Amino acid sequence: MRTAAQNAELALLIEVAGTPKPGNVDRERDLPGLRFEHFLAGAVGAQGGLRAAERGERVGAAFERAVEGMADQRGGNTQFGALLLSMPLVRTAGEGELTPEAAAGTVAATTVEDAVDFYRAFDHVDVRAGDPPEEMEPLDVRRGSDAAEAIRTRGLTLADLMERSADRDGIAREWTDGFEQTFEAADRIAALDGPLPARAAETFLWLLAHEPDTHVAKKHGESTARSVMVRAQEAREGGPDHVRAFADSLVESGINPGTTADVTAGALFVALERDGLEV
Amino acid sequence: MRTAAQNAELALLIEVAGTPKPGNVDRERDLPGLRFEHFLAGAVGAQGGLRAAERGERVGAAFERAVEGMADQRGGNTQFGALLLSMPLVRTAGEGELTPEAAAGTVAATTVEDAVDFYRAFDHVDVRAGDPPEEMEPLDVRRGSDAAEAIRTRGLTLADLMERSADRDGIAREWTDGFEQTFEAADRIAALDGPLPARAAETFLWLLAHEPDTHVAKKHGESTARSVMVRAQEAREGGPDHVRAFADSLVESGINPGTTADVTAGALFVALERDGLEV
């Protein structure tokens, strides 16, 4: 019987094994400087933080610890978003039933110290983040732990921070919306047939065809993110050859829908933990 | 900084990711009923037992616990041999320097209770084992925990059991010979260049070309195991196309050199833990 922390780690591993996941590293695809084994090491390294969340440590502290462990490989940021999404879910599962309501309660209970921990996590890894609005400059995540004073002065909790980013960051939106997409994708994974990595890949493409990926939007602009979404719809309708061609084209353009992969990992965790899906 | 238990789990994951590993599941190959994700779940499931070995629990008890966790997936026996090989190494690393001498000391310190635990591990999983000699029938591993009384009556330690199997089982030979092949393969992995999974695959083939695989010998006979060894030599000399053809041919014949994969996983652990190889 796997623990919640083990299911979360396994979800990270199954997510990266699912193929094809257009634009991202998967069982059949490495990217320049970012290879499959970096994700394996990232998942193993995150263990300590995942276990901390399961036994009830503060979400922010557990997250920072998970990111520090994740970063102990040479690929850089492998699973930052997936861990940020999963952490309140793992903590919720460690306390009782894993429902959207309970997860929203975990989010609502986060404190200013969780927000400080969240900023500290950026010290461990290089994460893509856009320029913040001018009045938010002291809270630029790129300042890492140097932003601690500004957070404390403003009295912002981690839930507050997420709410402020919800319109431009898919993970923050999940935190704010009761993990709606994550649970919906988990229902889908549970309802599909076949090996879990294949269900994960199918669900990744389904998510990508339904919402613009915010990681793509930050890096390449809103219109590119929308175009990727439309092309994902067309690829799904066209079948496996179209999906493969779409995947190749995204890689050629350096477009990786990372947020969609993060939501897929979170959904796999819910499916393993809540629905007890067998591997 | 990964712990010894984390390095051991990561070694299992990198081993299965290395490709091509002729005859075995790898990043590019599933076998009927035994898929890549079964190995992912097996490695994650083994965590508790690996951590127990690291903090100094008896080798047998830690092994049984690791196998129980490993077996929580539908592929069956994924990493029984790799865990049996790694367990004294992880325990040794948890206590101090990981050397062949120290590992031999860990083996020598095993007790009758470790032997009983070892038999218990067979309750969790179906492992290929041949018919024992008649006088050993009460000690047939297929009896699982039912053999406990016979082990206690005879006062056999786990080291004793391994010594008795050393001539026909490659893992038992490693236990008995101070893990000679494992450390040699680790030196090789450390000396090679390139991504770790590729080094692991290269080392797997090198091992296969040097010693008949005892898992193949048990299942298909000594002469098949020798023929696989010779064909591995030829495939290495012939280059990548020959290796791929060799891999396809082994899969068609249902031949999987499992012991060689187990030694590769053990060697990866040594390379990660002792040499601090980066991923």
CSV table of N, CA and C in Angstrom, one decimal, chain B residues 109-206:
chain,number,residue,atom,x,y,z
B,109,ALA,N,27.7,-10.5,8.8
B,109,ALA,CA,27.0,-10.2,10.1
B,109,ALA,C,25.5,-10.6,10.0
B,110,THR,N,25.0,-11.2,8.8
B,110,THR,CA,23.6,-11.6,8.8
B,110,THR,C,23.4,-12.8,9.7
B,111,THR,N,22.1,-12.9,10.1
B,111,THR,CA,21.8,-14.0,11.1
B,111,THR,C,20.7,-14.9,10.5
B,112,VAL,N,20.4,-15.9,11.4
B,112,VAL,CA,19.3,-16.8,11.0
B,112,VAL,C,18.0,-16.1,10.8
B,113,GLU,N,17.7,-15.0,11.6
B,113,GLU,CA,16.5,-14.3,11.4
B,113,GLU,C,16.5,-13.6,10.0
B,114,ASP,N,17.6,-13.1,9.6
B,114,ASP,CA,17.7,-12.5,8.2
B,114,ASP,C,17.3,-13.6,7.2
B,115,ALA,N,17.8,-14.8,7.4
B,115,ALA,CA,17.4,-15.9,6.5
B,115,ALA,C,15.9,-16.2,6.5
B,116,VAL,N,15.3,-16.1,7.7
B,116,VAL,CA,13.9,-16.3,7.8
B,116,VAL,C,13.1,-15.2,7.0
B,117,ASP,N,13.6,-14.0,7.2
B,117,ASP,CA,13.0,-12.8,6.5
B,117,ASP,C,13.1,-13.0,5.0
B,118,PHE,N,14.3,-13.5,4.5
B,118,PHE,CA,14.5,-13.7,3.1
B,118,PHE,C,13.4,-14.6,2.6
B,119,TYR,N,13.2,-15.7,3.3
B,119,TYR,CA,12.1,-16.6,2.8
B,119,TYR,C,10.8,-16.0,2.8
B,120,ARG,N,10.5,-15.2,3.8
B,120,ARG,CA,9.2,-14.5,3.9
B,120,ARG,C,9.0,-13.6,2.6
B,121,ALA,N,10.1,-13.0,2.1
B,121,ALA,CA,10.0,-12.1,1.0
B,121,ALA,C,9.3,-12.9,-0.2
B,122,PHE,N,9.6,-14.2,-0.3
B,122,PHE,CA,9.0,-14.9,-1.4
B,122,PHE,C,7.5,-15.1,-1.3
B,123,ASP,N,6.9,-14.8,-0.2
B,123,ASP,CA,5.5,-14.8,0.0
B,123,ASP,C,4.8,-13.7,-0.9
B,124,HIS,N,5.6,-12.6,-1.1
B,124,HIS,CA,5.0,-11.4,-1.7
B,124,HIS,C,5.1,-11.5,-3.3
B,125,VAL,N,5.8,-12.4,-3.8
B,125,VAL,CA,6.1,-12.3,-5.3
B,125,VAL,C,6.5,-13.6,-5.8
B,126,ASP,N,6.2,-13.8,-7.1
B,126,ASP,CA,6.5,-15.0,-7.8
B,126,ASP,C,7.9,-14.9,-8.4
B,127,VAL,N,8.9,-15.6,-7.9
B,127,VAL,CA,10.2,-15.5,-8.4
B,127,VAL,C,10.7,-16.8,-9.0
B,128,ARG,N,11.3,-16.7,-10.1
B,128,ARG,CA,11.8,-17.9,-10.8
B,128,ARG,C,12.9,-18.6,-10.0
B,129,ALA,N,12.6,-19.9,-9.6
B,129,ALA,CA,13.6,-20.6,-8.9
B,129,ALA,C,13.5,-22.1,-9.3
B,130,GLY,N,14.6,-22.7,-9.5
B,130,GLY,CA,14.6,-24.1,-10.0
B,130,GLY,C,14.4,-25.1,-8.8
B,131,ASP,N,14.2,-26.4,-9.2
B,131,ASP,CA,14.1,-27.4,-8.1
B,131,ASP,C,15.4,-27.5,-7.3
B,132,PRO,N,15.3,-27.4,-6.0
B,132,PRO,CA,16.5,-27.6,-5.2
B,132,PRO,C,16.9,-29.1,-5.1
B,133,PRO,N,18.2,-29.4,-4.8
B,133,PRO,CA,18.5,-30.8,-4.5
B,133,PRO,C,17.6,-31.4,-3.5
B,134,GLU,N,17.5,-32.7,-3.5
B,134,GLU,CA,16.5,-33.4,-2.6
B,134,GLU,C,16.7,-33.0,-1.1
B,135,GLU,N,17.9,-33.1,-0.7
B,135,GLU,CA,18.2,-32.8,0.8
B,135,GLU,C,17.9,-31.4,1.1
B,136,MET,N,17.8,-30.5,0.1
B,136,MET,CA,17.5,-29.1,0.4
B,136,MET,C,16.0,-28.8,0.3
B,137,GLU,N,15.2,-29.8,0.0
B,137,GLU,CA,13.7,-29.6,-0.3
B,137,GLU,C,13.0,-28.7,0.8
B,138,PRO,N,13.3,-29.0,2.1
B,138,PRO,CA,12.7,-28.2,3.2
B,138,PRO,C,13.1,-26.7,3.1
B,139,LEU,N,14.1,-26.5,2.3
B,139,LEU,CA,14.6,-25.1,2.2
B,139,LEU,C,14.2,-24.5,0.8
B,140,ASP,N,13.4,-25.2,0.1
B,140,ASP,CA,13.0,-24.6,-1.2
B,140,ASP,C,12.4,-23.2,-1.0
B,141,VAL,N,12.9,-22.3,-1.7
B,141,VAL,CA,12.4,-20.9,-1.5
B,141,VAL,C,10.9,-20.8,-1.9
B,142,ARG,N,10.5,-21.7,-2.7
B,142,ARG,CA,9.0,-21.6,-3.1
B,142,ARG,C,8.1,-21.9,-1.9
B,143,ARG,N,8.7,-22.4,-0.8
B,143,ARG,CA,7.9,-22.7,0.4
B,143,ARG,C,7.7,-21.4,1.2
B,144,GLY,N,8.4,-20.3,0.8
B,144,GLY,CA,8.3,-19.0,1.5
B,144,GLY,C,8.4,-19.1,3.0
B,145,SER,N,7.6,-18.5,3.7
B,145,SER,CA,7.7,-18.4,5.1
B,145,SER,C,7.5,-19.8,5.8
B,146,ASP,N,6.9,-20.8,5.1
B,146,ASP,CA,6.8,-22.1,5.6
B,146,ASP,C,8.1,-22.8,5.9
B,147,ALA,N,9.2,-22.3,5.3
B,147,ALA,CA,10.5,-22.9,5.5
B,147,ALA,C,11.1,-22.4,6.8
B,148,ALA,N,10.5,-21.5,7.5
B,148,ALA,CA,11.2,-20.9,8.6
B,148,ALA,C,11.7,-21.9,9.6
B,149,GLU,N,10.9,-22.9,9.9
B,149,GLU,CA,11.3,-23.9,10.9
B,149,GLU,C,12.5,-24.6,10.5
B,150,ALA,N,12.6,-25.0,9.2
B,150,ALA,CA,13.7,-25.7,8.7
B,150,ALA,C,15.0,-24.9,8.8
B,151,ILE,N,14.8,-23.6,8.5
B,151,ILE,CA,16.0,-22.7,8.6
B,151,ILE,C,16.5,-22.6,10.0
B,152,ARG,N,15.6,-22.4,10.9
B,152,ARG,CA,16.0,-22.2,12.3
B,152,ARG,C,16.6,-23.5,12.9
B,153,THR,N,16.0,-24.7,12.5
B,153,THR,CA,16.6,-26.0,13.0
B,153,THR,C,18.0,-26.1,12.5
B,154,ARG,N,18.2,-25.7,11.3
B,154,ARG,CA,19.6,-25.9,10.7
B,154,ARG,C,20.5,-24.8,11.1
B,155,GLY,N,20.0,-23.7,11.6
B,155,GLY,CA,20.8,-22.6,12.1
B,155,GLY,C,21.5,-21.9,10.9
B,156,LEU,N,20.8,-21.7,9.8
B,156,LEU,CA,21.5,-21.1,8.6
B,156,LEU,C,21.3,-19.6,8.7
B,157,THR,N,22.3,-18.9,8.4
B,157,THR,CA,22.2,-17.4,8.3
B,157,THR,C,21.9,-17.1,6.8
B,158,LEU,N,21.6,-15.8,6.6
B,158,LEU,CA,21.3,-15.4,5.2
B,158,LEU,C,22.6,-15.6,4.3
B,159,ALA,N,23.8,-15.3,5.0
B,159,ALA,CA,25.1,-15.5,4.3
B,159,ALA,C,25.3,-16.9,3.9
B,160,ASP,N,24.9,-17.8,4.8
B,160,ASP,CA,25.0,-19.3,4.6
B,160,ASP,C,24.2,-19.7,3.4
B,161,LEU,N,22.9,-19.2,3.4
B,161,LEU,CA,22.0,-19.5,2.2
B,161,LEU,C,22.6,-19.0,0.9
B,162,MET,N,23.2,-17.8,0.9
B,162,MET,CA,23.7,-17.3,-0.3
B,162,MET,C,24.9,-18.1,-0.8
B,163,GLU,N,25.7,-18.5,0.2
B,163,GLU,CA,26.9,-19.3,-0.2
B,163,GLU,C,26.5,-20.6,-0.9
B,164,ARG,N,25.4,-21.2,-0.4
B,164,ARG,CA,24.9,-22.5,-1.0
B,164,ARG,C,24.4,-22.3,-2.4
B,165,SER,N,24.0,-21.1,-2.7
B,165,SER,CA,23.4,-20.9,-4.1
B,165,SER,C,24.4,-20.2,-5.0
B,166,ALA,N,25.6,-19.9,-4.5
B,166,ALA,CA,26.5,-19.0,-5.2
B,166,ALA,C,26.9,-19.6,-6.6
B,167,ASP,N,26.9,-21.0,-6.7
B,167,ASP,CA,27.4,-21.6,-8.0
B,167,ASP,C,26.3,-21.5,-9.1
B,168,ARG,N,25.1,-21.2,-8.7
B,168,ARG,CA,24.0,-21.2,-9.7
B,168,ARG,C,23.2,-19.9,-9.8
B,169,ASP,N,23.6,-19.0,-8.9
B,169,ASP,CA,22.8,-17.7,-8.8
B,169,ASP,C,23.7,-16.5,-8.7
B,170,GLY,N,23.6,-15.6,-9.7
B,170,GLY,CA,24.6,-14.5,-9.8
B,170,GLY,C,24.5,-13.6,-8.7
B,171,ILE,N,23.3,-13.4,-8.1
B,171,ILE,CA,23.2,-12.4,-7.0
B,171,ILE,C,23.8,-13.1,-5.7
B,172,ALA,N,23.6,-14.3,-5.5
B,172,ALA,CA,24.2,-15.0,-4.4
B,172,ALA,C,25.7,-15.0,-4.5
B,173,ARG,N,26.2,-15.1,-5.7
B,173,ARG,CA,27.6,-15.1,-6.0
B,173,ARG,C,28.2,-13.7,-5.6
B,174,GLU,N,27.5,-12.7,-5.9
B,174,GLU,CA,27.9,-11.3,-5.5
B,174,GLU,C,28.0,-11.2,-4.0
B,175,TRP,N,27.0,-11.7,-3.3
B,175,TRP,CA,27.0,-11.7,-1.9
B,175,TRP,C,28.2,-12.4,-1.3
B,176,THR,N,28.6,-13.5,-2.0
B,176,THR,CA,29.6,-14.4,-1.4
B,176,THR,C,31.0,-13.9,-1.8
B,177,ASP,N,31.1,-13.2,-2.9
B,177,ASP,CA,32.4,-12.8,-3.5
B,177,ASP,C,32.8,-11.3,-3.2
B,178,GLY,N,32.1,-10.7,-2.2
B,178,GLY,CA,32.4,-9.3,-2.0
B,178,GLY,C,32.0,-8.4,-3.1
B,179,PHE,N,30.9,-8.8,-3.8
B,179,PHE,CA,30.3,-7.9,-4.8
B,179,PHE,C,31.3,-7.5,-5.9
B,180,GLU,N,32.1,-8.5,-6.3
B,180,GLU,CA,33.2,-8.2,-7.2
B,180,GLU,C,32.7,-7.6,-8.5
B,181,GLN,N,31.7,-8.3,-9.2
B,181,GLN,CA,31.2,-7.8,-10.5
B,181,GLN,C,30.5,-6.4,-10.3
B,182,THR,N,29.8,-6.3,-9.2
B,182,THR,CA,29.0,-5.0,-9.0
B,182,THR,C,30.0,-3.8,-8.9
B,183,PHE,N,31.1,-4.0,-8.1
B,183,PHE,CA,32.0,-2.9,-8.0
B,183,PHE,C,32.8,-2.7,-9.3
B,184,GLU,N,33.1,-3.7,-10.0
B,184,GLU,CA,33.8,-3.6,-11.2
B,184,GLU,C,32.9,-2.8,-12.2
B,185,ALA,N,31.7,-3.2,-12.3
B,185,ALA,CA,30.7,-2.5,-13.2
B,185,ALA,C,30.6,-1.0,-12.8
B,186,ALA,N,30.6,-0.8,-11.5
B,186,ALA,CA,30.5,0.6,-11.0
B,186,ALA,C,31.7,1.4,-11.5
B,187,ASP,N,32.9,0.8,-11.4
B,187,ASP,CA,34.1,1.5,-11.8
B,187,ASP,C,33.9,1.9,-13.3
B,188,ARG,N,33.4,0.9,-14.0
B,188,ARG,CA,33.2,1.2,-15.5
B,188,ARG,C,32.2,2.3,-15.7
B,189,ILE,N,31.1,2.3,-15.0
B,189,ILE,CA,30.0,3.3,-15.2
B,189,ILE,C,30.7,4.7,-14.9
B,190,ALA,N,31.5,4.7,-13.8
B,190,ALA,CA,32.1,6.0,-13.4
B,190,ALA,C,33.1,6.5,-14.5
B,191,ALA,N,33.7,5.5,-15.1
B,191,ALA,CA,34.8,5.9,-16.1
B,191,ALA,C,34.2,6.3,-17.5
B,192,LEU,N,33.0,5.8,-17.8
B,192,LEU,CA,32.4,6.2,-19.1
B,192,LEU,C,32.0,7.6,-19.1
B,193,ASP,N,31.7,8.1,-20.3
B,193,ASP,CA,31.2,9.5,-20.5
B,193,ASP,C,29.7,9.4,-20.9
B,194,GLY,N,29.0,10.5,-20.8
B,194,GLY,CA,27.7,10.6,-21.3
B,194,GLY,C,26.6,10.4,-20.3
B,195,PRO,N,25.4,10.5,-20.7
B,195,PRO,CA,24.2,10.3,-19.7
B,195,PRO,C,24.3,9.0,-19.0
B,196,LEU,N,23.9,9.0,-17.8
B,196,LEU,CA,24.0,7.7,-17.0
B,196,LEU,C,23.2,6.6,-17.6
B,197,PRO,N,22.0,6.8,-18.1
B,197,PRO,CA,21.2,5.6,-18.6
B,197,PRO,C,22.0,5.0,-19.8
B,198,ALA,N,22.7,5.8,-20.6
B,198,ALA,CA,23.5,5.2,-21.7
B,198,ALA,C,24.6,4.4,-21.2
B,199,ARG,N,25.3,4.9,-20.1
B,199,ARG,CA,26.4,4.2,-19.5
B,199,ARG,C,25.9,2.9,-18.9
B,200,ALA,N,24.7,2.9,-18.3
B,200,ALA,CA,24.2,1.7,-17.7
B,200,ALA,C,23.9,0.7,-18.8
B,201,ALA,N,23.3,1.1,-19.9
B,201,ALA,CA,23.0,0.2,-21.0
B,201,ALA,C,24.3,-0.4,-21.5
B,202,GLU,N,25.3,0.4,-21.7
B,202,GLU,CA,26.6,-0.1,-22.2
B,202,GLU,C,27.2,-1.1,-21.2
B,203,THR,N,27.1,-0.8,-19.9
B,203,THR,CA,27.7,-1.7,-18.9
B,203,THR,C,26.9,-3.0,-18.8
B,204,PHE,N,25.6,-2.9,-19.0
B,204,PHE,CA,24.7,-4.1,-19.0
B,204,PHE,C,25.2,-5.1,-20.1
B,205,LEU,N,25.5,-4.5,-21.3
B,205,LEU,CA,25.9,-5.4,-22.4
B,205,LEU,C,27.3,-6.0,-22.2
B,206,TRP,N,28.1,-5.1,-21.6
B,206,TRP,CA,29.5,-5.6,-21.2
B,206,TRP,C,29.4,-6.7,-20.2
